[in-house]
Coordinates of C-alpha atoms in Angstrom, one line a residue:
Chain A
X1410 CA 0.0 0.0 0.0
X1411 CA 1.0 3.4 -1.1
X1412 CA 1.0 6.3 1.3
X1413 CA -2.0 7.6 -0.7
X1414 CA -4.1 4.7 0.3
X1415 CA -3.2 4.3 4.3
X1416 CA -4.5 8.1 4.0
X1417 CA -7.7 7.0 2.5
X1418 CA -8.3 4.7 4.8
X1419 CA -7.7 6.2 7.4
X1420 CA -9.8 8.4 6.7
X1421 CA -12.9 6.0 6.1
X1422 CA -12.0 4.1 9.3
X1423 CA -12.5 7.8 11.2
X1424 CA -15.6 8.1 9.2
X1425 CA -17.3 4.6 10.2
X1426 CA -16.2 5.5 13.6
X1427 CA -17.9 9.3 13.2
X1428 CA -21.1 7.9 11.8
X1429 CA -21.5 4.5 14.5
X1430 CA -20.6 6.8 17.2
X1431 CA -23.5 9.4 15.8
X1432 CA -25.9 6.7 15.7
X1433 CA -25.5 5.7 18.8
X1434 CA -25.5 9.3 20.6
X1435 CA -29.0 9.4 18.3
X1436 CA -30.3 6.1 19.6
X1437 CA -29.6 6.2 23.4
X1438 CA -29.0 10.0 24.0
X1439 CA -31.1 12.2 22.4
X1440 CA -35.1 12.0 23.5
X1441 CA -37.7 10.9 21.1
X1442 CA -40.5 12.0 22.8
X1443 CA -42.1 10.0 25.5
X1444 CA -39.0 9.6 28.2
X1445 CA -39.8 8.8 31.0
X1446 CA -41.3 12.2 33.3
X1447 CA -42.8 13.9 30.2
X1448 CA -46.3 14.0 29.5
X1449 CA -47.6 12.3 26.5
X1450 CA -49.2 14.9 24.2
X1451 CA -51.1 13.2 21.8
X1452 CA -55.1 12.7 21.7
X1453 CA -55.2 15.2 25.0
X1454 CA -58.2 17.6 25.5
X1455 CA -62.0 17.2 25.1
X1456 CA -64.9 19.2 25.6
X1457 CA -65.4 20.7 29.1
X1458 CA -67.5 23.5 30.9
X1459 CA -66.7 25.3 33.6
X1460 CA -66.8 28.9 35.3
X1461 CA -63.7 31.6 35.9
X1462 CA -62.8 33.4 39.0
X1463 CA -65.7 35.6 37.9
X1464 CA -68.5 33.5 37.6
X1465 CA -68.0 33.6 33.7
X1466 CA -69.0 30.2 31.9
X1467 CA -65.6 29.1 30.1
X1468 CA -65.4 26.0 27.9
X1469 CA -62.9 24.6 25.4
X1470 CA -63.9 26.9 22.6
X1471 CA -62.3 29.5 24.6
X1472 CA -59.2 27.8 23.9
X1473 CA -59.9 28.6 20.1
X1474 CA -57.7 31.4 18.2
X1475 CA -54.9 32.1 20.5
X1476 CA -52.3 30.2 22.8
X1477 CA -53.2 28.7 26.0
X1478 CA -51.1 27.2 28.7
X1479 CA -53.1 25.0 31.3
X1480 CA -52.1 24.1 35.1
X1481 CA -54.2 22.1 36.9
X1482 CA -54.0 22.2 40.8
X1483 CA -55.6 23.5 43.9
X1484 CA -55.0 26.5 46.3
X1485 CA -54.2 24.3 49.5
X1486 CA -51.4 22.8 47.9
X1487 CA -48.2 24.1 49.7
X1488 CA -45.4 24.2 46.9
X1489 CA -46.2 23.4 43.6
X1490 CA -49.4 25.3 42.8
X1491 CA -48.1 28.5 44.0
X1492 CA -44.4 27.8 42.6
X1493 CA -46.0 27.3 39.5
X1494 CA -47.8 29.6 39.0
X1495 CA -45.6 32.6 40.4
X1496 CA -43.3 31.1 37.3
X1497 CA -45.9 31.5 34.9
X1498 CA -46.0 35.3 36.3
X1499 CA -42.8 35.9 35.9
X1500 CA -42.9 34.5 32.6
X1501 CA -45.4 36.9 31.5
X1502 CA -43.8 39.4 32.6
X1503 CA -40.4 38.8 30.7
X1504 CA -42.8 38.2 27.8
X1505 CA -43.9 41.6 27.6
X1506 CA -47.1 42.4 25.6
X1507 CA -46.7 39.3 23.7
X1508 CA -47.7 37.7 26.6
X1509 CA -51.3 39.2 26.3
X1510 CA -51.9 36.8 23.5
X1511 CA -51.0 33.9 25.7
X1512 CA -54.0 32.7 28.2
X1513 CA -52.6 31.0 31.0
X1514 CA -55.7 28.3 32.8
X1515 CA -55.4 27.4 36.9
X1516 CA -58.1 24.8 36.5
X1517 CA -58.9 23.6 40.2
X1518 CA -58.5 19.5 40.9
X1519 CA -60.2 20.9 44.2
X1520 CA -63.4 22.3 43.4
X1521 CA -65.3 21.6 46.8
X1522 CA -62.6 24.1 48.4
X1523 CA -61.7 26.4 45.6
X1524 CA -64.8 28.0 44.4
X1525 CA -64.8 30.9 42.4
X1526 CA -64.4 33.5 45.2
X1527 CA -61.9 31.7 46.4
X1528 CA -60.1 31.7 43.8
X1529 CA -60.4 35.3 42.5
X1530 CA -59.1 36.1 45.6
X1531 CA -55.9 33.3 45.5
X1532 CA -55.3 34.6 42.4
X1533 CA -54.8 37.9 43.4
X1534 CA -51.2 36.7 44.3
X1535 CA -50.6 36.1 40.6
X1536 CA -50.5 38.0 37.3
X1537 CA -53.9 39.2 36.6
X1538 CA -53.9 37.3 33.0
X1539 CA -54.0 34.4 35.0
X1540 CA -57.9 33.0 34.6
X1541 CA -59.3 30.2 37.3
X1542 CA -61.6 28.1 36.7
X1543 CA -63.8 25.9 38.5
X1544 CA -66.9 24.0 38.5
X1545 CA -69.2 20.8 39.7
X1546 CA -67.4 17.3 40.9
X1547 CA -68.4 16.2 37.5
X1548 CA -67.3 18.9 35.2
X1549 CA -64.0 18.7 37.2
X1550 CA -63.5 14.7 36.6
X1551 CA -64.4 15.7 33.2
X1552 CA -61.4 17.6 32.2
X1553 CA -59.4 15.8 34.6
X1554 CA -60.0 13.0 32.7
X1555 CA -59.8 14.6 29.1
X1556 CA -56.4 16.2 30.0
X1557 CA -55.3 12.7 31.1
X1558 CA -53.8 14.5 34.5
X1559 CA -53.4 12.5 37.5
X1560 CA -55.3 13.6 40.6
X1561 CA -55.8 11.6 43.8
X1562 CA -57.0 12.5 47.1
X1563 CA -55.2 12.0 50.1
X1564 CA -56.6 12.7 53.3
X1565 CA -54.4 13.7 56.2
X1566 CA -55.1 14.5 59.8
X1567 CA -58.3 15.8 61.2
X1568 CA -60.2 16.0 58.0
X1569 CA -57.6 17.9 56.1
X1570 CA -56.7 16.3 52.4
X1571 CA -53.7 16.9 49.7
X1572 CA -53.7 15.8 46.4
X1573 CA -51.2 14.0 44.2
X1574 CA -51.5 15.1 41.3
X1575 CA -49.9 15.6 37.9
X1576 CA -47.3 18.9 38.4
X1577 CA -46.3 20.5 35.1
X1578 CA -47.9 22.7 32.4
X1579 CA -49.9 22.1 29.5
X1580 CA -48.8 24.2 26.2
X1581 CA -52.0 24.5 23.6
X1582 CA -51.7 26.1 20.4
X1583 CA -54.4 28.4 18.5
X1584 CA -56.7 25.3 18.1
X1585 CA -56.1 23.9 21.2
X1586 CA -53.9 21.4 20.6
X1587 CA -51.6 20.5 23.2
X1588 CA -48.0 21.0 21.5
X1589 CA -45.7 21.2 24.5
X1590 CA -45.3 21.3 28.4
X1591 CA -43.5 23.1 30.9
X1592 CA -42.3 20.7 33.7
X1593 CA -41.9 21.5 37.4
X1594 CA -38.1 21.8 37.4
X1595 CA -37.7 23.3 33.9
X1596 CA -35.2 25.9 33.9
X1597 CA -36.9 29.0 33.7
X1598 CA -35.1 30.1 30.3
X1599 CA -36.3 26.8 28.4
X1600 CA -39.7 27.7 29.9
X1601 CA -39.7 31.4 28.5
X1602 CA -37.9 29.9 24.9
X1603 CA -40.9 27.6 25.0
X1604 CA -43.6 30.1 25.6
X1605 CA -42.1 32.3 23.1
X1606 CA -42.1 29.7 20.6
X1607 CA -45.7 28.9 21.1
X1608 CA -46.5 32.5 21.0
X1609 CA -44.6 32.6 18.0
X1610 CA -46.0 29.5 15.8
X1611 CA -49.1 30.4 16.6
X1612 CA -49.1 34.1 15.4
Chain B
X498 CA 8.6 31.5 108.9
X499 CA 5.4 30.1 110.0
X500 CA 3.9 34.0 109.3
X501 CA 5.3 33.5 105.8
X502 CA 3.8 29.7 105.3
X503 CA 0.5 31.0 106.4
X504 CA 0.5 34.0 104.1
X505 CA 1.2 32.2 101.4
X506 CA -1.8 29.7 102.6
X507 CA -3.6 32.2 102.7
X508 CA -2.7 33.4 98.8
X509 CA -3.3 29.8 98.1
X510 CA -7.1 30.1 99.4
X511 CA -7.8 33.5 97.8
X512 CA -6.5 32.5 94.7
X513 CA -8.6 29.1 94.9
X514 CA -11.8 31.1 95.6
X515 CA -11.4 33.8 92.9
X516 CA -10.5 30.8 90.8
X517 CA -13.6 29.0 91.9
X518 CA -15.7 32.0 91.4
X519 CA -14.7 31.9 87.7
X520 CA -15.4 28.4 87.4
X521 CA -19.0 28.9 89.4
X522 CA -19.8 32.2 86.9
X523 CA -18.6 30.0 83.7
X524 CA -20.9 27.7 85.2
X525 CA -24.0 29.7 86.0
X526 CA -23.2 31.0 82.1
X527 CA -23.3 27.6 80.9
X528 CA -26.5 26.7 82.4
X529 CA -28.3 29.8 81.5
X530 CA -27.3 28.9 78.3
X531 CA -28.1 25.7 77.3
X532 CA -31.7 26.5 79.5
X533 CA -32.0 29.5 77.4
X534 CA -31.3 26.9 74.2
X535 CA -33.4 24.3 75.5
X536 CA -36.4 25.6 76.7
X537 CA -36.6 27.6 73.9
X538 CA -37.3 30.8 75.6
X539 CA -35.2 33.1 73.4
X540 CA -36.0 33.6 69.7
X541 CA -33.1 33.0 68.0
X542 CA -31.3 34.7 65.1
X543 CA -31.2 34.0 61.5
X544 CA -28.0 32.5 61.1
X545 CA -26.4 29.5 62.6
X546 CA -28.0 27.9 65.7
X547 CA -26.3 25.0 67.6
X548 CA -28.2 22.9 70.6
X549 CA -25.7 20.0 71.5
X550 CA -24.5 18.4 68.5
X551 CA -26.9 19.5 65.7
X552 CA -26.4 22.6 63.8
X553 CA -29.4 24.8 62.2
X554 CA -29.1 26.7 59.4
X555 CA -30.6 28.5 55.9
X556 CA -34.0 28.5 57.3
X557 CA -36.8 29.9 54.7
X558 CA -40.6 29.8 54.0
X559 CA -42.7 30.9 51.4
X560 CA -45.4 33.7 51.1
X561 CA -49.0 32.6 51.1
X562 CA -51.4 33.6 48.7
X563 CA -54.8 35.0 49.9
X564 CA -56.7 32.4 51.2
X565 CA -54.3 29.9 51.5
X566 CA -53.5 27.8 54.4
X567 CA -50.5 26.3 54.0
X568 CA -46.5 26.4 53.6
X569 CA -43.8 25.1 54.2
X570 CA -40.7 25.0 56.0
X571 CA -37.5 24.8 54.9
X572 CA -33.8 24.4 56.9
X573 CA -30.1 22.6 56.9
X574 CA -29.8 21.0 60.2
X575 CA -26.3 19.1 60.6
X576 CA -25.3 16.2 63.2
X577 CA -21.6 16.6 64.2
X578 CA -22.0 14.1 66.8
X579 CA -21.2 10.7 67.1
X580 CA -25.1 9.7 67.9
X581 CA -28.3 10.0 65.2
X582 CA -30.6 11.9 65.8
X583 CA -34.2 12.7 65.0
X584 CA -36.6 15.2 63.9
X585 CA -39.7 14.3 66.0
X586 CA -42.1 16.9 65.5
X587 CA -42.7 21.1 64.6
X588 CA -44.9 23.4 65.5
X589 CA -45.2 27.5 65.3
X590 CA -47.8 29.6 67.0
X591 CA -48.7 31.3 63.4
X592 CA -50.3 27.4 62.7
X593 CA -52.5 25.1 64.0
X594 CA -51.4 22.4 62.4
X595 CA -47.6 21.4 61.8
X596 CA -46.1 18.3 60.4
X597 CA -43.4 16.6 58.8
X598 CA -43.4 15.7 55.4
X599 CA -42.3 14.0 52.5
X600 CA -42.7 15.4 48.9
X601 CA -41.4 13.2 45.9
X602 CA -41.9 13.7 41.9
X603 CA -42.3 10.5 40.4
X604 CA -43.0 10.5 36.2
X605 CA -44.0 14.1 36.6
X606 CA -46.9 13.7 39.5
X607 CA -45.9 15.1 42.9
X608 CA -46.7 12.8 46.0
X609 CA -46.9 14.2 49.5
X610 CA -46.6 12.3 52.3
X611 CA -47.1 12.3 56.2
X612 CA -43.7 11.2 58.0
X613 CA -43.0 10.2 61.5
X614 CA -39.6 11.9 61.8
X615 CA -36.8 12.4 60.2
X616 CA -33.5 10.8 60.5
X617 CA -30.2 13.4 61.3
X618 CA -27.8 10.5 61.1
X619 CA -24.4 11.0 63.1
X620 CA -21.5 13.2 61.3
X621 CA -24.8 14.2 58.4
X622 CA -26.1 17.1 56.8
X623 CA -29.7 16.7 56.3
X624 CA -31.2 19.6 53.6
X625 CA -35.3 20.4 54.2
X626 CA -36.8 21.8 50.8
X627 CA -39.6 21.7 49.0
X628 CA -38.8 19.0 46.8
X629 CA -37.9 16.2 49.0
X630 CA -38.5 16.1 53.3
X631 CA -39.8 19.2 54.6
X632 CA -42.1 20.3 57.6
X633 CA -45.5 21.7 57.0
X634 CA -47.6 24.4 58.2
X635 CA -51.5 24.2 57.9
X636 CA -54.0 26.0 59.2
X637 CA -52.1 29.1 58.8
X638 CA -53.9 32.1 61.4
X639 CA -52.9 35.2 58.8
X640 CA -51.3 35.1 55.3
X641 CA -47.4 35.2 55.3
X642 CA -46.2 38.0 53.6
X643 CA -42.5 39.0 51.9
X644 CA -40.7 39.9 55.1
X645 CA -42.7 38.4 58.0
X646 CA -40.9 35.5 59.8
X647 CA -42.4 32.9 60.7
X648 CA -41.3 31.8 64.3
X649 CA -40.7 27.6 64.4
X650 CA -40.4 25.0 66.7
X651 CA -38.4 22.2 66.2
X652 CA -38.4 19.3 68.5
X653 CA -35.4 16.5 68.5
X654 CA -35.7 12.9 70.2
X655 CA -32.1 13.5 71.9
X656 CA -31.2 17.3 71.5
X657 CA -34.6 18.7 72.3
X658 CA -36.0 21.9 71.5
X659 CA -34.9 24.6 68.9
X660 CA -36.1 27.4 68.6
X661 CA -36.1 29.6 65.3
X662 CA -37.6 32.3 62.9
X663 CA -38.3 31.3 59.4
X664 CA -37.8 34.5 57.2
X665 CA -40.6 34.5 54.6
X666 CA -39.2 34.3 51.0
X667 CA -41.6 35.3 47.9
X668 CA -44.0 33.0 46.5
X669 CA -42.3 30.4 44.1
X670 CA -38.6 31.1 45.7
X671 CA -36.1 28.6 45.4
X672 CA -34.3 29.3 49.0
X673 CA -32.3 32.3 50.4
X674 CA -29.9 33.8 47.9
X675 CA -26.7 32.3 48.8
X676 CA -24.4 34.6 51.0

């Protein structure tokens, strides 16, 4: 063998090595979509009917024509309702007056606690975009069920009760479709990128 | 000769008192102390408290929002003994209802949980935050607000009582901003 040829394969040696070494770091490393912790997006939503902070009937055609981002929780839980959602203020703060396109949901898993009142006035904590929304048992289970979140009651001492329940936020684009969510422990800069993106695609 | 031996007797005596009387107002110190400590009369400052061998630091809680009850607390306690020790109960006069708990995210749902202590092994540094073992407040009496404290007790199976004042961080914060 010449030195022309070692060079050439050399260079094809490096090259198997560049592409096996790429299709592994595609196979094992990079997510396709349902890792374990994420929420599965497909098929998610359904019809529901409910009533805002206000008293104002809300269903899902309000989601129509505009970005949404959903949260589903409950004002007596300690950490990650209130986390959560003081994150989704700060968010729409850094987003400026694109944020007013964005509707951000609080939809109660807690409705014989958090009725409206109560809510309007929990909410008061949060940016005033923020909409509640509340309702019957049944309308509750309803879009419980439709946004496939997990929410189980656990009681505690004297009569008092948490939920488990499904932490994370729901990203919906112009006709509702759920594109995206926001985890509890997502870095607040992937969280603004991702709302601004949504914004974005659905302008 | 015997004049001198008895003087210096004597020097022997008053030096043994005033040494005595040292030891007796180290003493009394001491005592006030560790009752001071103990019972948990004396709110204590922000920064570092030890009571025997555990160490208390970082403490923090949240603001409420209006109309809701509850919160959590949040502090480092470390062991530098040789014994474990244990985390038994908490309480604060701004709450009815205080308890220890467990919170744990598993595939993205968040699971809290009642505990019956928790464990300060020997020569450990155990963290309290929101994601993972932390006391809990319910039945709040008035709303925390940015700047309130929150005064806490702690109760250990072998060191006893501490005493402390949870400053009240904004809603959604992390934990104090690192010195």
């Amino acid at each position: 063998m010449n030195h022309g040829t070692l060079r050439a394969v050399r260079i094809a040696a490096w090259a198997a090595i560049l592409i096996i070494g790429a299709a592994v770091v595609w196979t094992f490393a990079v997510p396709h979509g349902d890792g374990p912790g994420e929420l599965v997006v497909a098929n998610i939503g359904g019809p529901f009917a409910l009533i805002d902070q206000n008293g104002t009937r809300v269903t899902e055609a309000a989601l129509q024509g505009h970005p949404s981002a959903l949260f589903l929780g409950y004002t007596f839980c300690p950490d990650i309702c209130p986390t959560t959602l003081a994150d989704l203020s700060v968010r729409l703060q850094e987003l400026g007056s694109g944020g007013d396109r964005l509707k951000v949901y609080f939809v109660t898993i807690d409705p014989a606690r958090d009725t409206a009142e109560v809510l309007g006035s929990y909410l008061r904590a949060f940016d005033p975009r923020i909409v509640g929304l509340t309702g019957g048992q049944a309308a509750i289970d309803q879009i419980v069920k439709a946004y496939r979140v997990y929410a189980q009651k656990v009681p505690g001492e004297g009569g008092a009760y948490t939920f488990d329940h499904t932490a994370g936020v729901y990203l919906l684009d112009e006709r509702a479709a759920v594109t995206g969510t926001i985890t509890y422990d997502e870095d607040a800069k992937t969280a603004l990128a991702k709302l601004q993106r949504l914004i974005g695609r659905s302008s | 000769m015997l004049q001198r031996s008895s003087l210096t007797a004597l020097a022997v005596v008053v030096r043994g008192v005033a040494l005595m009387s040292i030891w007796n107002r180290f003493r009394a110190i001491s005592v006030a102390l560790v009752v001071a400590l103990a019972g948990g009369n004396v709110p204590a400052p922000a920064h570092a408290i030890t009571v025997g061998t555990l160490t208390v630091t970082g403490p923090w809680t949240t603001a409420t929002p209006p109309g809701a009850p509850t919160t959590g607390g949040y502090v480092t306690i470390a062991n530098t003994g040789k014994e474990p020790d244990r985390l038994i109960a908490v309480s604060s006069p701004l709450a009815a209802i205080g308890m220890l708990h467990e919170m744990a995210m598993r595939n993205g749902i968040a699971s809290m949980r009642m505990v019956r202590a928790i464990d300060i092994p020997a020569g450990k540094t155990v963290t309290l935050a929101p994601t993972g073992l932390h006391v809990m407040f319910e039945a709040l009496k008035q709303p925390l607000k940015v700047g309130d404290t929150l005064p806490v007790t702690l109760t250990f199976e072998k060191a006893g009582r501490i005493d402390l004042v949870l400053p009240v961080l904004a809603i959604g914060a992390r934990g104090p901003a690192a010195p």
